[in-house]
XYZ file of C-alpha atoms in Angstrom:
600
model
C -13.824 31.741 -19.715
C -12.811 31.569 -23.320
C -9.767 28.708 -23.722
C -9.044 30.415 -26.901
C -7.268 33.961 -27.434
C -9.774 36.638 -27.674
C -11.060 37.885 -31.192
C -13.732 40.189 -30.036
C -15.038 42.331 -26.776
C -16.406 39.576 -25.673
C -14.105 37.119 -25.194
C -11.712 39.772 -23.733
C -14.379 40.706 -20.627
C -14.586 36.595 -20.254
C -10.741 36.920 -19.470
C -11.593 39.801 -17.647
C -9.209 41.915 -19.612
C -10.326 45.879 -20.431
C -7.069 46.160 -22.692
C -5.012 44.441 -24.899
C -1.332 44.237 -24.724
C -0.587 43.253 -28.310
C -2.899 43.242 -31.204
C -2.179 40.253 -34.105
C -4.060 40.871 -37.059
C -3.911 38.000 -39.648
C -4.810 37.155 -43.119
C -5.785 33.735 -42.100
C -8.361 32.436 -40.325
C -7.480 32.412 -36.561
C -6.783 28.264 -36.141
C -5.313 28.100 -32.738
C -2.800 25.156 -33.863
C 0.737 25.290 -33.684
C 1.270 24.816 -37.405
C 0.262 28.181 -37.774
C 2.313 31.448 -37.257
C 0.140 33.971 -35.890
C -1.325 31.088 -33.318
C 2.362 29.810 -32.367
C 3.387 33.557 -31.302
C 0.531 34.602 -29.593
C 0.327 31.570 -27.523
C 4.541 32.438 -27.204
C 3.767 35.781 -25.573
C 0.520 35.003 -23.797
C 2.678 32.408 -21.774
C 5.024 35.338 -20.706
C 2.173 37.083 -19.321
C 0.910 39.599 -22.220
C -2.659 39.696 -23.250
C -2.972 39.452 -26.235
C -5.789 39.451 -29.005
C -6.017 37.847 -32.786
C -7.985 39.560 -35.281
C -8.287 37.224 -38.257
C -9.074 38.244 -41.483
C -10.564 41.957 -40.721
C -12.124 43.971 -43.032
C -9.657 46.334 -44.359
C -11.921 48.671 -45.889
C -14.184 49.294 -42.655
C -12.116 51.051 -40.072
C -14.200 49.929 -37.242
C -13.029 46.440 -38.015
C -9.450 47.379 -36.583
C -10.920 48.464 -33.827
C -13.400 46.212 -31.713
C -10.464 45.149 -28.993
C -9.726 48.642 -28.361
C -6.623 49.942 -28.864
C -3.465 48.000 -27.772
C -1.346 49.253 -24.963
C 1.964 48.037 -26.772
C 2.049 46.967 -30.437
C 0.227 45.705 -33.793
C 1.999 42.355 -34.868
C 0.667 42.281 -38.642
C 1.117 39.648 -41.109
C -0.425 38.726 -44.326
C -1.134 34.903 -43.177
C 0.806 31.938 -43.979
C 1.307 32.785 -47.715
C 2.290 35.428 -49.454
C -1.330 37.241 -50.537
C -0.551 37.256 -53.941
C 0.464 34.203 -54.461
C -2.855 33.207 -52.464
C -4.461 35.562 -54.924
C -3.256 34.442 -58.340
C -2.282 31.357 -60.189
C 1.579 31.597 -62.510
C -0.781 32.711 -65.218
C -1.574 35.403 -63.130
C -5.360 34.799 -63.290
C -7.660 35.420 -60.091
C -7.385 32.151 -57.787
C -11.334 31.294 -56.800
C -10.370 29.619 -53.328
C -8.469 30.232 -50.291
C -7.532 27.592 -48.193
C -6.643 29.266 -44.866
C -10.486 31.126 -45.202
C -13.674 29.237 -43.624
C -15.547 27.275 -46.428
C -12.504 28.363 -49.013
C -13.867 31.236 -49.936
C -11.660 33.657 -51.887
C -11.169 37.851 -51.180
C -10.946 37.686 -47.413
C -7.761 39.227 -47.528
C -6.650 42.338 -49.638
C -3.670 42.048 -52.123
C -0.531 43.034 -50.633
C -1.501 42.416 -47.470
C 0.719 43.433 -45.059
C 0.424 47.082 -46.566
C -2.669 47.047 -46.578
C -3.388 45.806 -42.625
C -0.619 48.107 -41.830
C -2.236 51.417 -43.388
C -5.999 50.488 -41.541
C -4.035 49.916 -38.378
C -2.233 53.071 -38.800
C -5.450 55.374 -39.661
C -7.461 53.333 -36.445
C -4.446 53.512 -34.182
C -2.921 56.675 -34.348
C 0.722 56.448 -33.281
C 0.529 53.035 -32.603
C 4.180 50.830 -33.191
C 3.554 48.444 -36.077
C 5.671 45.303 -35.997
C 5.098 43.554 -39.859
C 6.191 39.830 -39.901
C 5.673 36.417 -41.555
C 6.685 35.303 -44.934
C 5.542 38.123 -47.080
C 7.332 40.593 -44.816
C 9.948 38.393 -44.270
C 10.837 38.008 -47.970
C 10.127 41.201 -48.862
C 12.078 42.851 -46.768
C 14.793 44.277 -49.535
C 14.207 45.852 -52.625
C 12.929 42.747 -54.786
C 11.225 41.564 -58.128
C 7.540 41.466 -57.865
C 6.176 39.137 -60.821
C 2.886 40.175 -60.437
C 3.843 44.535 -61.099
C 6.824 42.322 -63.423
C 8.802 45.318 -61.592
C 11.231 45.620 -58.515
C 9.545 47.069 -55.656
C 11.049 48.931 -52.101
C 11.278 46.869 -49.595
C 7.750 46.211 -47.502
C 9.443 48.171 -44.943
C 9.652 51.391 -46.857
C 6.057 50.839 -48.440
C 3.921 49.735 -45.064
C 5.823 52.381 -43.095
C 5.785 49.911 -40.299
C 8.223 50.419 -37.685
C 9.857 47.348 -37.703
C 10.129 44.316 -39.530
C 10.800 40.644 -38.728
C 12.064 38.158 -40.222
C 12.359 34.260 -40.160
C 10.259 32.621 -37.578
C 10.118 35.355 -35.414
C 10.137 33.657 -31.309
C 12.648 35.347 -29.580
C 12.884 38.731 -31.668
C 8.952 39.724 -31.563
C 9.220 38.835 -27.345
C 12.132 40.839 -27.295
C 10.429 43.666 -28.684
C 7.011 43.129 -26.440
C 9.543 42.993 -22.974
C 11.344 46.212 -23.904
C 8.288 47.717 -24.597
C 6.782 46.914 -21.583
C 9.705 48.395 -19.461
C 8.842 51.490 -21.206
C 11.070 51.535 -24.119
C 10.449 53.603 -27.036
C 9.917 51.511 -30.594
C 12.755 53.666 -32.340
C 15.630 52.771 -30.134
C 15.192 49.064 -31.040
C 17.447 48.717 -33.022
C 19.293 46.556 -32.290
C 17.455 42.734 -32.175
C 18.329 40.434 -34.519
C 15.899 39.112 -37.103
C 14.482 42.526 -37.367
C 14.676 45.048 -40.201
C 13.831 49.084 -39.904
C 14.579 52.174 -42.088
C 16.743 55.210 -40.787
C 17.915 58.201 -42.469
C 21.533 57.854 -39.623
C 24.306 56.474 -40.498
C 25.271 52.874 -39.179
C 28.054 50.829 -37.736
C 29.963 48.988 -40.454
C 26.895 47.355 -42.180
C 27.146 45.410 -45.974
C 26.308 48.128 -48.276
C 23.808 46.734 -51.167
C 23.439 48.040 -54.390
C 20.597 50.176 -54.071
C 17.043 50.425 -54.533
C 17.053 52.880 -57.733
C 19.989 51.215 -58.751
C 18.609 47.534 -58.880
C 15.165 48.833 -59.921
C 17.733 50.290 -63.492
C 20.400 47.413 -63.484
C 19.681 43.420 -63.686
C 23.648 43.018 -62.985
C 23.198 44.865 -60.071
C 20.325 43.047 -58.971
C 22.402 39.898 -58.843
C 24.854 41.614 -57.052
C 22.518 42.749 -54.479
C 20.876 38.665 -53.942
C 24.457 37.699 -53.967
C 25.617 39.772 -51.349
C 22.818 39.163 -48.952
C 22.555 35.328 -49.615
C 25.937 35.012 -48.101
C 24.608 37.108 -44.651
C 22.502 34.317 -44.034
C 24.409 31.931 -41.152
C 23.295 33.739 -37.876
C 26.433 32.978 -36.630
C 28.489 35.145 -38.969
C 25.928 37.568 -40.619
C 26.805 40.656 -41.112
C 24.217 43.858 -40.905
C 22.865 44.745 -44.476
C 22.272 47.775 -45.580
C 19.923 49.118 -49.209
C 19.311 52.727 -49.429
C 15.790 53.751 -50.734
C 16.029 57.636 -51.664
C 17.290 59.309 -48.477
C 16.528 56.413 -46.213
C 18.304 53.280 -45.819
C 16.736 49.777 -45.278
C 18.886 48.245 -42.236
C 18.527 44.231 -42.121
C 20.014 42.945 -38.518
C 21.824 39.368 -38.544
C 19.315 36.748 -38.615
C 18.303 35.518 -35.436
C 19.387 32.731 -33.667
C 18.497 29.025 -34.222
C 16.038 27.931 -30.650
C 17.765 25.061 -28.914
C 15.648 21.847 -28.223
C 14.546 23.111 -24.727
C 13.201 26.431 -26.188
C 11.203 24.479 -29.202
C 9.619 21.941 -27.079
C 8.265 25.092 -24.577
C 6.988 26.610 -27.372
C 5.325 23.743 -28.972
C 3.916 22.926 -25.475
C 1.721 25.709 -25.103
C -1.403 25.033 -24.945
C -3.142 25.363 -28.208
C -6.762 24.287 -28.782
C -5.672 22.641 -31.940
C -8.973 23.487 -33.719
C -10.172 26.733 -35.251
C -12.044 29.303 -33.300
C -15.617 27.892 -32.740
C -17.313 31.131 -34.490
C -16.791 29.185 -37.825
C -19.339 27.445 -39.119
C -17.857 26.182 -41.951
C -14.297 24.048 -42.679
C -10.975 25.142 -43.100
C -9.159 23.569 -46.062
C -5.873 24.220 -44.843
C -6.772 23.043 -41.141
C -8.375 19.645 -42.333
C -4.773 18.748 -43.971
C -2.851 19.346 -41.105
C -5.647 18.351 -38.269
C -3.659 15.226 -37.103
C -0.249 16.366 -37.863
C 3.137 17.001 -35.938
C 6.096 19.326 -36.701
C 8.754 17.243 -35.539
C 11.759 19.919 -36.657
C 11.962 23.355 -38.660
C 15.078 24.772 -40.993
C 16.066 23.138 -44.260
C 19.939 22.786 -45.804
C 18.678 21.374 -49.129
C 18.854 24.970 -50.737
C 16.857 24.289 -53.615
C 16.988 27.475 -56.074
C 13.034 28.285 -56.254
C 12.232 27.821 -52.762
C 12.665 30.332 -50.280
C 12.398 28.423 -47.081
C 16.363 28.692 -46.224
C 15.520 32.529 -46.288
C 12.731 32.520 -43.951
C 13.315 29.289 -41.766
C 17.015 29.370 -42.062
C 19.250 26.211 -42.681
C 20.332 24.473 -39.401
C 17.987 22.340 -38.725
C 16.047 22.862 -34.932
C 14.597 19.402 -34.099
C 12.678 18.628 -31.347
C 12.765 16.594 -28.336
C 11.005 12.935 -28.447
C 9.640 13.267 -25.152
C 7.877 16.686 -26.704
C 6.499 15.522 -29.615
C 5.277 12.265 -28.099
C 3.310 14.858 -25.790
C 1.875 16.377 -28.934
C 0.768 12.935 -30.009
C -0.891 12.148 -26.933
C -3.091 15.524 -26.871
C -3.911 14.362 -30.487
C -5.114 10.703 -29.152
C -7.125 12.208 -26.640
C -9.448 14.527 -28.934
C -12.733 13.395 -29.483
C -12.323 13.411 -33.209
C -9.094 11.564 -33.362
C -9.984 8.469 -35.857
C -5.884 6.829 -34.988
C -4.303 8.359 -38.150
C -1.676 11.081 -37.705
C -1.455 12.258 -40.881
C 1.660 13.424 -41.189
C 5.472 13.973 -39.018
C 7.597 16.075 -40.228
C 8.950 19.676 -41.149
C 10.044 21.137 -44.634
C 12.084 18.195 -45.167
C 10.890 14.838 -43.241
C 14.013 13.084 -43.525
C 16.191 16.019 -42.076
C 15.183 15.482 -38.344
C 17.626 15.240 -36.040
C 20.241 16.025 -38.642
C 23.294 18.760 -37.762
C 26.892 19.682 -38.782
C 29.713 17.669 -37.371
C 31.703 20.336 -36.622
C 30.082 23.505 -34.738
C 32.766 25.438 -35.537
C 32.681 25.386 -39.274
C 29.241 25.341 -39.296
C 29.775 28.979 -37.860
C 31.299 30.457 -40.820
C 29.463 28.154 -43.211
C 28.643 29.960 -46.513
C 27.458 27.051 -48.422
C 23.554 27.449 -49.370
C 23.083 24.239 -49.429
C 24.480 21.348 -47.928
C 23.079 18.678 -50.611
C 24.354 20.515 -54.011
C 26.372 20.323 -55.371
C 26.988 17.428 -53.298
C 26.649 16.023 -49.919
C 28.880 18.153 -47.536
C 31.547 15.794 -45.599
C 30.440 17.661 -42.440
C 27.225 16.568 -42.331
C 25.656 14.329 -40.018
C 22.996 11.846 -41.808
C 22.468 9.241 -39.154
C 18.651 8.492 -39.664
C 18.351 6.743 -36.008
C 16.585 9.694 -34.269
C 13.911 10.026 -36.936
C 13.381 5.758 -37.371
C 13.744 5.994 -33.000
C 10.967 8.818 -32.926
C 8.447 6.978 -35.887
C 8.861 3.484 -34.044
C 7.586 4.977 -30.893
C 4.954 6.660 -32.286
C 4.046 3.553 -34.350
C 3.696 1.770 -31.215
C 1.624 4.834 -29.405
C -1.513 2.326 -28.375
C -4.640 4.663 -29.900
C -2.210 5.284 -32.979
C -3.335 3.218 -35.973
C -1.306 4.508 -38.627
C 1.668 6.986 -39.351
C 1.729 8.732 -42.548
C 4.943 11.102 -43.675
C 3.425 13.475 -45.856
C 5.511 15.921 -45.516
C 8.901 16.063 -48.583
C 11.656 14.235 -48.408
C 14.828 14.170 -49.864
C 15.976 10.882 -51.659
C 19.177 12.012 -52.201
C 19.894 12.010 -48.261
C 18.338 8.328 -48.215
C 20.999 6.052 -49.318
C 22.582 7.062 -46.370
C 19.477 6.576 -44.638
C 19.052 2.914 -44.908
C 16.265 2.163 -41.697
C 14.608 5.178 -42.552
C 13.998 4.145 -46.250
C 12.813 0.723 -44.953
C 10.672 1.933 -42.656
C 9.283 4.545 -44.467
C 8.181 2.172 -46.913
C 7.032 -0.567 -44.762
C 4.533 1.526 -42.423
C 4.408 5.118 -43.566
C 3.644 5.442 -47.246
C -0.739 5.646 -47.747
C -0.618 3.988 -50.907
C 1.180 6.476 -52.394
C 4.860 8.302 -51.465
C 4.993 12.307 -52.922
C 8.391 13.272 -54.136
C 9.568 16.366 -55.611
C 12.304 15.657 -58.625
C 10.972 18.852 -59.822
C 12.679 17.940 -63.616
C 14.660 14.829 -64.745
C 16.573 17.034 -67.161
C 20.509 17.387 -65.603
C 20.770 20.922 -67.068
C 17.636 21.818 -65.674
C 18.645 20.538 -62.284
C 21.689 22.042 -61.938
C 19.720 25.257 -62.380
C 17.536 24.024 -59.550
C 19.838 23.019 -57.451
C 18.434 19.459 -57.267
C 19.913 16.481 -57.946
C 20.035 14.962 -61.276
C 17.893 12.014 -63.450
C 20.112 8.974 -62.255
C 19.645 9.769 -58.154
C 16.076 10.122 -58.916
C 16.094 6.915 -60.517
C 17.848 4.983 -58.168
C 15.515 5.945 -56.225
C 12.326 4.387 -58.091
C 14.092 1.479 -58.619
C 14.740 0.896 -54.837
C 11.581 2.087 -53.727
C 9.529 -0.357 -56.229
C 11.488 -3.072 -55.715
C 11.582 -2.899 -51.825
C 8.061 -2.125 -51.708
C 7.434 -5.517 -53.857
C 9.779 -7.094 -51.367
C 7.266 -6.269 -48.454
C 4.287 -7.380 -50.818
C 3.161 -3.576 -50.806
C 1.344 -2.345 -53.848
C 2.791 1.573 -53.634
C 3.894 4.076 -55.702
C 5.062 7.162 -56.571
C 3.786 10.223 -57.145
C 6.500 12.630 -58.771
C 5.979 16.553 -58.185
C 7.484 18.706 -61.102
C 8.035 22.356 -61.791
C 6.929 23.131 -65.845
C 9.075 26.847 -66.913
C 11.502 26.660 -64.668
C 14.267 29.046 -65.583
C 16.915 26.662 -67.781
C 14.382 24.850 -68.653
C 13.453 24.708 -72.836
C 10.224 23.287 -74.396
C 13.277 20.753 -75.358
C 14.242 19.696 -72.000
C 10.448 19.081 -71.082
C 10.046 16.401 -73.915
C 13.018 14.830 -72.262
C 11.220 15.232 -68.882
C 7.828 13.274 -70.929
C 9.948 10.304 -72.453
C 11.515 9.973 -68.851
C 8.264 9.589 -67.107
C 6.925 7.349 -70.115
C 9.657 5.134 -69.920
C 9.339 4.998 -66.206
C 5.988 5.035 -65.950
C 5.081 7.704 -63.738
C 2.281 9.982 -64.476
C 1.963 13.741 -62.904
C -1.067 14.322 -60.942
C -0.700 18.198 -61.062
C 1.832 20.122 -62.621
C 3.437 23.534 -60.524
C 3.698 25.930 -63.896
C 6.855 27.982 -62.026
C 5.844 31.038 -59.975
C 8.488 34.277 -59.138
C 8.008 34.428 -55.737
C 10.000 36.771 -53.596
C 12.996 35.292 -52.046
C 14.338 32.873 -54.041
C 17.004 32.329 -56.407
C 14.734 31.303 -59.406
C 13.067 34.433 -59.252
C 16.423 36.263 -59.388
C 17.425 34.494 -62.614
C 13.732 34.611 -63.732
C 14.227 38.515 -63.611
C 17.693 39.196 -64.641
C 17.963 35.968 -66.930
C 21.663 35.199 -65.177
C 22.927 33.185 -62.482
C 23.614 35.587 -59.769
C 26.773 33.516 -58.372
C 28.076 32.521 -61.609
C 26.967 35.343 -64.467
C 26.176 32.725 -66.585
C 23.236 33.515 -68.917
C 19.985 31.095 -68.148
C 17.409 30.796 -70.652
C 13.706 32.121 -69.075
C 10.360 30.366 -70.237
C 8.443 33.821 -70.626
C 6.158 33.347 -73.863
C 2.253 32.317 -72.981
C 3.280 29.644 -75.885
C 6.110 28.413 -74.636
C 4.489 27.773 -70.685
C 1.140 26.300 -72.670
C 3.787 23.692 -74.250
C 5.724 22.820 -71.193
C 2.882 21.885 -69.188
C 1.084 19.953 -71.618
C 4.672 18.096 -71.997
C 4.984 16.758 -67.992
C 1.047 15.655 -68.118
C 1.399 13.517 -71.481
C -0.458 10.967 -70.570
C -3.704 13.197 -70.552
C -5.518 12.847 -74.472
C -6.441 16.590 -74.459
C -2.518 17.383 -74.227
C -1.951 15.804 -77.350
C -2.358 18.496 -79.727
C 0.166 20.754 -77.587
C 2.820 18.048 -77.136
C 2.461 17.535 -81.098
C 3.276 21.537 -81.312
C 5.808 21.081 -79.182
C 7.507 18.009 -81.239
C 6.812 19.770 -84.334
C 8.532 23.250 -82.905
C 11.662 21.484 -81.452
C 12.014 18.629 -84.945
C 11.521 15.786 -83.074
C 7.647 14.337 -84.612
C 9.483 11.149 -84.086
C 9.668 10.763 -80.511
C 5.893 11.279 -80.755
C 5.675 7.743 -81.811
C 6.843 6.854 -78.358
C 4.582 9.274 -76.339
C 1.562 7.939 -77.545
C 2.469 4.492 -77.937
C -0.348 3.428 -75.506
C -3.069 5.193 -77.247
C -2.374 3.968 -80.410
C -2.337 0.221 -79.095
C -5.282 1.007 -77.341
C -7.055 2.445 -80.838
C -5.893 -0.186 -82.401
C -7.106 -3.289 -79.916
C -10.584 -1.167 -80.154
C -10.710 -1.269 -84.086
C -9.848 -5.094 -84.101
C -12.878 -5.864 -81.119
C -15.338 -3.466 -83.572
C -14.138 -5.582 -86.657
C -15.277 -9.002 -84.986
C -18.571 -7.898 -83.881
């Protein structure tokens, strides 16, 4: 018998199983691992007694691909995979991407664009009358009327254009088993209404929902776009939400309260199931994205740092859901007992690394919270920052017997560690590989504030500490910055500030992230109506071909090809002085070489 979830006929006679309860179809390769999505949910609803079946990656232009399980007793669960498919598709440039890192060997165009349509349309035309549940984060951001950079237009919601029956949102546990239990005591899919975390379109009026400005008239009006983002960024706390509601023609879009945050007992069963950890054995070849995250443990999910281009709040939520010790020391054990452990666990963590075990002081407020963030502008007084469950949970994993070494890959925020004293220490001393990846994303305070990131002098602090406690420990590490080139606020003038800041400090950009419009976030609202949504204040938008060439060559100026750009860009903004500082190095360098030539 098969010990992973069937993909095929085949495995489902092992099982002996002639039907299917619920059908997963994925744009990812099926990696039975709890880091993944589909994996984590199917394993969620197997242990409550469904049979269930993953197809990964089907063809979506052959029929018979949606079809060799059979058809499903209860429901398709569809999802594009764990990115967006057009942001797997295309680079900010909007060029074709070669590689896919969630496909078997890399290999690009395993997945259509706009995936979840897509899936949902073959599943329709194999299935007739079958319920279609969409999910995952391209359903889950899409699920209003929103800005599409790569159509530069607003499209429906994903909801209207899939003509799925329901949608969920966020991380989807208790709403998608839910709808599998009240489908199974014979429920029909259009009286379910009611779950939260799930989205579906009626043309009946509903209870007292939030009325949003609506599809035609955000698709017309960039004011009442923001309007629209406003509104349903402060729906957001599952304890207060309110139902939202966007009319598309004569239907209307409902989105139901978020759902709410899983409790420490409910995260560790989940993340107990028991995954293979490894992707399906009918691939031959590697899986980029599975070799990263091999050895790794998600210690927590949620993020409160609210950052303006990131949409993780909107999918993950912000209260933080750690979990136990005793679970993820479980999870580190079935790690140390695979045959192709080598003692490195390459990563612990969750969005933010240094946000485990973190909460609000007061559950009360934290109920009618509205704040996005709890970081910017500054740190809330209600928050809890005591870093001894995170420095309690690396020490014992430090001192796990077939563990060798303990990397945090995963991002941190250095504005939480001054009140994190052990964990910077520690961090430092045993859990940096050489090298410690941050994400200032710009040293520019006006670019920042835009961001929603704190400014130049926290992120210097910062350097300063960690270089000079890391000499203190006789460590030679450092610091790898990762920065955002275009960001909305952000002029080919504030990147040459950026370049003298990382000259002076000398930090050099591996790779540069030339800003992407993705759906969900607050960037991409500002990108599209050029104001801030909360404040109406006008936000210059880095739209010219020109003007992103510039700004990128600007954050990697220590690369000679650059220099011709960064000169443009001196030249453009009248500052061929500061050049002089830029390429001090070279010119030293050109210099030393002419002397040696001279001598010889």
């Amino acid at each position: 018998m098969t010990t992973f979830l069937p993909t095929c006929r085949a495995e489902m006679v092992a099982k002996g199983w002639q039907e299917l309860d619920i059908l997963f179809i994925s744009g990812d390769a099926y990696i039975d691992h709890p880091a993944f999505g589909t994996a984590l949910l199917a394993r969620l609803l197997e242990s409550y007694g469904f049979r269930v079946g993953i197809l990964a990656q089907p063809d979506w232009k052959t029929p018979e691909a949606f079809t060799v399980m059979g058809r499903p007793r209860l429901f398709a669960a569809i999802a594009a995979g764990a990115m967006d498919s057009m942001v797997n598709h295309y680079t900010a440039a909007k060029k074709l991407r070669h590689n896919d890192a969630y496909t078997p060997g890399g290999v690009a165009g395993k997945r259509p664009n706009r995936a979840v349509i897509a899936y949902t349309a073959a599943v329709k035309g194999a299935f007739k009358g079958l319920p279609t549940v969409i999910g995952g984060i391209e359903a889950s951001l899409r699920r209003l009327a929103h800005y599409d950079y790569w159509s530069d237009k607003v499209r429906r919601s994903i909801l209207v254009d899939s003509k799925a029956d329901l949608l969920l949102y966020g991380m989807a546990e208790t709403s998608l088993l839910e709808i599998a239990q009240r489908l199974k005591a014979g429920e029909s899919i259009d009286t379910l209404q009611d779950i939260r975390g799930t989205a579906f379109v009626t043309k009946e009026p509903q209870d007292n929902p939030l009325p949003l400005p609506s599809f035609e008239l955000v698709s017309e009006s960039p004011d009442a776009y923001n309007l629209a983002f406003k509104l349903a960024s402060e729906q957001v706390n599952p304890f207060s939400a309110k139902p939202l509601a966007q009319q598309h023609g004569i239907r209307t879009v409902i989105i139901n309260p978020p759902s709410l945050p899983l409790s420490t007992e409910k995260l560790d069963q989940t993340y107990d199931l028991p995954f293979q950890r490894h992707p399906h054995p009918s691939y031959s070849q590697e899986i980029p994205a599975f070799e990263q995250i091999r050895t790794s443990v998600t210690s927590h999910r949620g993020c409160f740092g609210g950052c303006a281009f990131c949409a993780i709040t909107h999918h993950q939520g912000k209260i933080i859901q750690s979990r136990s010790e005793r679970s993820i020391l479980r999870e580190i054990d079935t790690i140390c007992s695979q045959d192709d452990f080598r003692g490195t666990i390459s990563d612990v963590g969750g969005p933010t690394a240094n946000m485990y075990g973190l909460h609000c002081s007061h559950p009360m407020v934290e109920k009618s919270c509205k704040r996005a963030s709890c970081l910017f502008p500054d740190v809330c007084k209600n928050l809890i920052t005591d870093d001894q469950p995170a420095t309690r949970l690396l020490k014992k994993i430090r001192q796990h017997k077939k563990v060798k070494h303990t990397f945090v890959a995963s991002g941190i925020r250095y504005d939480l560690l001054p009140m994190q004293k052990h964990y910077f220490t520690d961090l430092i001393q045993h859990h940096v590989g050489g090298l410690l990846k941050v994400a200032p994303e710009s040293t520019s305070d006006k670019v920042t504030q835009v961001m929603r990131k704190p400014g130049a002098s926290v992120f210097t602090n910062f350097l300063d500490q960690f270089r000079q406690k890391s000499r203190e420990l006789g460590l030679r590490q450092g610091i790898v910055p990762y920065l955002i080139s275009s960001h909305p606020g952000c002029t080919v003038n504030d990147m040459i500030d950026v370049a003298l800041y990382l000259k002076k400090h000398q930090l050099k950009v591996e790779q540069v992230q030339d800003f992407t419009p993705t759906p969900g976030s607050l960037s991409t609202c500002i990108y599209h109506t050029g104001k801030d949504p909360f404040s109406g204040q006008k936000i210059h938008i880095p739209r010219t071909t020109k003007e992103r060439r510039l700004q990128k060559a600007l954050l990697l100026w220590h690369l000679p090809e650059n220099r011709p750009n960064i000169l443009e860009a001196l030249k453009l903004c009248g500052r061929e002085k500061d050049s002089g500082i830029l390429f001090e190095t070279i010119v030293r360098k050109k210099h030393r070489h002419k002397k040696s030539t001279q001598k010889r």
